[in-house]
Amino acid sequence: MMNIEDNMSGAGDADKRPDNISGMSGVGECPDSVNGAGEPPILEIRGLRKAFGETEVLKGVNFSVNKGDIVCVIGASGSGKSTMLRCVNLLETATGGAILFHGQDILTSRMPVPSYRAKVGMVFQNFNLFANMTALDNCMIGARVVLKKDKEAARSTALDYLEKVGMLPYVNARPRQLSGGQQQRVAIARALAMEPEVLLFDEPTSALDPQMVGEVLAVIRQLAADGLTMVIVTHEMAFARDVSTYVVYMQDGVIHEEGPPARIFQNPQRRETIEFLARFMNG
């Protein structure tokens, strides 16, 4: 049986952030940054590198995530987006760089991995639900095992979030009895039940039939409206344009361009970004 923590974590026009293309992109130092309230970022990715054997997949990625941000990471398949997210969630071991959570480098700290993943949750492409558990039990187990909540407290929280994603009528259903869109909504509820500070989404609609994509995106839109801090790897360009507060475009393991969605989608500065968006927005 898959390890519980791994299975669960492995979980606009106006811009709230400075428009900085070169200061945070590619290889180099990530500048100190604060959000509009003067608070430091929740997450800072500094010079993140990852190699598989001789192949370097991440080549020095830098960006920060402030409270309330909805950061959409876009780019072609193979650009390093999902690997970066998996490194942030500690499902992959970074080759170099730093991942700071409230200023503490989780790659060198003694923070227990399950405790960190409870704060920085993740929703996967392929749901990763426990097949032998009901939707309700899937949403309770993390709170019971990791957060050490008692059964009634875990049940109450799980029911609240299943209702939030529209899955309350299916609390006793097992994954095989649910559609792909329903399974993904349960997976989102499970991640929310850990009450994370940041939620990472790794292409949450890529495994869904087209007719099911909308129901999952609607849930994420509502989470954005509620102010949840999120980092979303996605190929849904219209969704990224409409929902994000900040967009990061990755290619060949580095960030080529970043900024507010209005500028990235309406007036991109880099040739690579222009060509990528032309393929996705027009095709």
Short mmCIF file of N, CA, C and O in Angstrom, two decimals, residues 64-118:
data_model
loop_
_atom_site.label_atom_id
_atom_site.label_comp_id
_atom_site.label_asym_id
_atom_site.label_seq_id
_atom_site.Cartn_x
_atom_site.Cartn_y
_atom_site.Cartn_z
N SER A 64 8.83 33.52 -5.96
CA SER A 64 8.28 33.53 -4.62
C SER A 64 6.76 33.50 -4.67
O SER A 64 6.15 33.86 -5.68
N VAL A 65 6.16 33.07 -3.58
CA VAL A 65 4.71 32.96 -3.47
C VAL A 65 4.28 33.69 -2.20
O VAL A 65 4.68 33.32 -1.09
N ASN A 66 3.51 34.73 -2.38
CA ASN A 66 3.00 35.50 -1.25
C ASN A 66 1.61 35.03 -0.85
O ASN A 66 0.91 34.37 -1.64
N LYS A 67 1.21 35.37 0.34
CA LYS A 67 -0.11 35.00 0.82
C LYS A 67 -1.19 35.55 -0.11
O LYS A 67 -1.18 36.72 -0.46
N GLY A 68 -2.09 34.68 -0.54
CA GLY A 68 -3.17 35.09 -1.41
C GLY A 68 -2.86 35.01 -2.88
O GLY A 68 -3.74 35.21 -3.73
N ASP A 69 -1.61 34.71 -3.24
CA ASP A 69 -1.24 34.58 -4.65
C ASP A 69 -1.91 33.37 -5.29
O ASP A 69 -2.07 32.32 -4.65
N ILE A 70 -2.26 33.51 -6.55
CA ILE A 70 -2.59 32.37 -7.40
C ILE A 70 -1.58 32.40 -8.53
O ILE A 70 -1.72 33.18 -9.48
N VAL A 71 -0.52 31.62 -8.38
CA VAL A 71 0.56 31.58 -9.36
C VAL A 71 0.29 30.45 -10.33
O VAL A 71 0.23 29.28 -9.93
N CYS A 72 0.11 30.77 -11.60
CA CYS A 72 -0.05 29.74 -12.63
C CYS A 72 1.26 29.56 -13.36
O CYS A 72 1.85 30.53 -13.85
N VAL A 73 1.72 28.32 -13.42
CA VAL A 73 2.97 27.98 -14.10
C VAL A 73 2.60 27.33 -15.42
O VAL A 73 1.93 26.29 -15.45
N ILE A 74 3.02 27.95 -16.53
CA ILE A 74 2.68 27.47 -17.85
C ILE A 74 3.95 27.11 -18.61
O ILE A 74 5.04 27.51 -18.22
N GLY A 75 3.78 26.38 -19.70
CA GLY A 75 4.91 25.98 -20.52
C GLY A 75 4.63 24.64 -21.16
O GLY A 75 3.73 23.90 -20.75
N ALA A 76 5.41 24.32 -22.17
CA ALA A 76 5.21 23.07 -22.90
C ALA A 76 5.56 21.87 -22.02
O ALA A 76 6.28 21.99 -21.02
N SER A 77 5.06 20.71 -22.41
CA SER A 77 5.42 19.47 -21.71
C SER A 77 6.94 19.29 -21.79
O SER A 77 7.55 19.54 -22.82
N GLY A 78 7.53 18.87 -20.66
CA GLY A 78 8.97 18.67 -20.61
C GLY A 78 9.75 19.90 -20.23
O GLY A 78 10.99 19.85 -20.19
N SER A 79 9.07 20.98 -19.87
CA SER A 79 9.78 22.22 -19.52
C SER A 79 10.24 22.24 -18.07
O SER A 79 10.99 23.14 -17.67
N GLY A 80 9.79 21.27 -17.26
CA GLY A 80 10.22 21.20 -15.87
C GLY A 80 9.17 21.63 -14.86
O GLY A 80 9.45 21.66 -13.66
N LYS A 81 7.99 21.94 -15.32
CA LYS A 81 6.94 22.48 -14.44
C LYS A 81 6.59 21.49 -13.32
O LYS A 81 6.60 21.84 -12.14
N SER A 82 6.23 20.27 -13.71
CA SER A 82 5.81 19.28 -12.72
C SER A 82 6.97 18.86 -11.82
O SER A 82 6.78 18.64 -10.61
N THR A 83 8.16 18.75 -12.39
CA THR A 83 9.33 18.41 -11.56
C THR A 83 9.57 19.49 -10.52
O THR A 83 9.88 19.18 -9.36
N MET A 84 9.43 20.74 -10.89
CA MET A 84 9.59 21.83 -9.93
C MET A 84 8.58 21.70 -8.80
O MET A 84 8.93 21.81 -7.62
N LEU A 85 7.32 21.42 -9.15
CA LEU A 85 6.29 21.31 -8.13
C LEU A 85 6.57 20.12 -7.22
O LEU A 85 6.38 20.21 -6.00
N ARG A 86 7.02 19.01 -7.78
CA ARG A 86 7.32 17.83 -6.98
C ARG A 86 8.51 18.08 -6.06
O ARG A 86 8.56 17.54 -4.95
N CYS A 87 9.46 18.88 -6.49
CA CYS A 87 10.57 19.25 -5.61
C CYS A 87 10.07 20.11 -4.45
O CYS A 87 10.48 19.92 -3.30
N VAL A 88 9.17 21.03 -4.74
CA VAL A 88 8.63 21.89 -3.69
C VAL A 88 7.89 21.06 -2.65
O VAL A 88 7.94 21.35 -1.45
N ASN A 89 7.21 20.00 -3.08
CA ASN A 89 6.47 19.14 -2.16
C ASN A 89 7.33 18.01 -1.59
O ASN A 89 6.85 17.15 -0.87
N LEU A 90 8.62 18.00 -1.95
CA LEU A 90 9.60 17.02 -1.46
C LEU A 90 9.33 15.60 -1.97
O LEU A 90 9.79 14.63 -1.37
N LEU A 91 8.62 15.49 -3.08
CA LEU A 91 8.45 14.19 -3.72
C LEU A 91 9.64 13.85 -4.59
O LEU A 91 9.86 12.69 -4.93
N GLU A 92 10.38 14.87 -4.99
CA GLU A 92 11.67 14.70 -5.65
C GLU A 92 12.71 15.45 -4.82
O GLU A 92 12.40 16.48 -4.20
N THR A 93 13.92 14.94 -4.80
CA THR A 93 15.00 15.58 -4.04
C THR A 93 15.76 16.53 -4.96
O THR A 93 16.32 16.09 -5.97
N ALA A 94 15.73 17.79 -4.64
CA ALA A 94 16.42 18.78 -5.46
C ALA A 94 17.92 18.52 -5.47
O ALA A 94 18.50 18.08 -4.46
N THR A 95 18.55 18.80 -6.60
CA THR A 95 20.01 18.66 -6.71
C THR A 95 20.72 19.85 -6.09
O THR A 95 21.84 19.72 -5.59
N GLY A 96 20.09 21.01 -6.14
CA GLY A 96 20.69 22.22 -5.57
C GLY A 96 19.65 23.29 -5.38
O GLY A 96 18.51 23.18 -5.81
N GLY A 97 20.05 24.36 -4.70
CA GLY A 97 19.14 25.47 -4.45
C GLY A 97 18.50 25.38 -3.09
O GLY A 97 18.90 24.59 -2.23
N ALA A 98 17.47 26.20 -2.89
CA ALA A 98 16.80 26.28 -1.59
C ALA A 98 15.30 26.43 -1.81
O ALA A 98 14.85 27.03 -2.79
N ILE A 99 14.53 25.86 -0.88
CA ILE A 99 13.08 26.03 -0.84
C ILE A 99 12.75 26.56 0.55
O ILE A 99 12.85 25.82 1.53
N LEU A 100 12.41 27.82 0.63
CA LEU A 100 12.16 28.46 1.91
C LEU A 100 10.66 28.52 2.20
O LEU A 100 9.89 29.01 1.37
N PHE A 101 10.29 28.01 3.35
CA PHE A 101 8.91 28.08 3.84
C PHE A 101 8.91 28.97 5.06
O PHE A 101 9.50 28.62 6.08
N HIS A 102 8.30 30.14 4.94
CA HIS A 102 8.38 31.15 5.99
C HIS A 102 9.83 31.42 6.41
O HIS A 102 10.15 31.53 7.58
N GLY A 103 10.71 31.46 5.40
CA GLY A 103 12.10 31.79 5.64
C GLY A 103 12.99 30.64 6.05
O GLY A 103 14.20 30.80 6.14
N GLN A 104 12.43 29.48 6.28
CA GLN A 104 13.20 28.30 6.71
C GLN A 104 13.42 27.38 5.53
O GLN A 104 12.46 26.96 4.87
N ASP A 105 14.67 27.05 5.24
CA ASP A 105 14.99 26.18 4.11
C ASP A 105 14.62 24.75 4.47
O ASP A 105 15.27 24.10 5.31
N ILE A 106 13.59 24.24 3.82
CA ILE A 106 13.11 22.90 4.17
C ILE A 106 14.05 21.81 3.69
O ILE A 106 13.95 20.66 4.13
N LEU A 107 14.97 22.16 2.78
CA LEU A 107 15.92 21.16 2.30
C LEU A 107 17.01 20.87 3.31
O LEU A 107 17.67 19.83 3.25
N THR A 108 17.23 21.79 4.23
CA THR A 108 18.28 21.61 5.23
C THR A 108 17.75 21.61 6.66
O THR A 108 18.50 21.32 7.59
N SER A 109 16.47 21.93 6.84
CA SER A 109 15.92 22.01 8.18
C SER A 109 15.55 20.63 8.69
O SER A 109 15.55 19.65 7.95
N ARG A 110 15.17 20.58 9.94
CA ARG A 110 14.73 19.33 10.55
C ARG A 110 13.21 19.25 10.63
O ARG A 110 12.67 18.41 11.34
N MET A 111 12.53 20.11 9.89
CA MET A 111 11.07 20.05 9.88
C MET A 111 10.61 18.70 9.34
O MET A 111 11.02 18.29 8.26
N PRO A 112 9.78 17.98 10.09
CA PRO A 112 9.29 16.69 9.58
C PRO A 112 8.54 16.87 8.26
O PRO A 112 7.74 17.80 8.11
N VAL A 113 8.81 15.98 7.33
CA VAL A 113 8.20 16.09 6.00
C VAL A 113 6.67 16.09 6.08
O VAL A 113 6.02 16.93 5.43
N PRO A 114 6.04 15.19 6.85
CA PRO A 114 4.57 15.22 6.91
C PRO A 114 4.03 16.56 7.44
O PRO A 114 2.99 17.03 6.97
N SER A 115 4.73 17.16 8.38
CA SER A 115 4.27 18.45 8.92
C SER A 115 4.36 19.53 7.86
O SER A 115 3.46 20.38 7.74
N TYR A 116 5.43 19.52 7.07
CA TYR A 116 5.57 20.48 5.99
C TYR A 116 4.49 20.26 4.93
O TYR A 116 3.84 21.21 4.46
N ARG A 117 4.25 19.01 4.56
CA ARG A 117 3.26 18.72 3.53
C ARG A 117 1.84 19.04 3.99
O ARG A 117 0.96 19.28 3.17
N ALA A 118 1.60 19.02 5.30
CA ALA A 118 0.30 19.45 5.80
C ALA A 118 0.08 20.93 5.54
O ALA A 118 -1.05 21.38 5.35
#
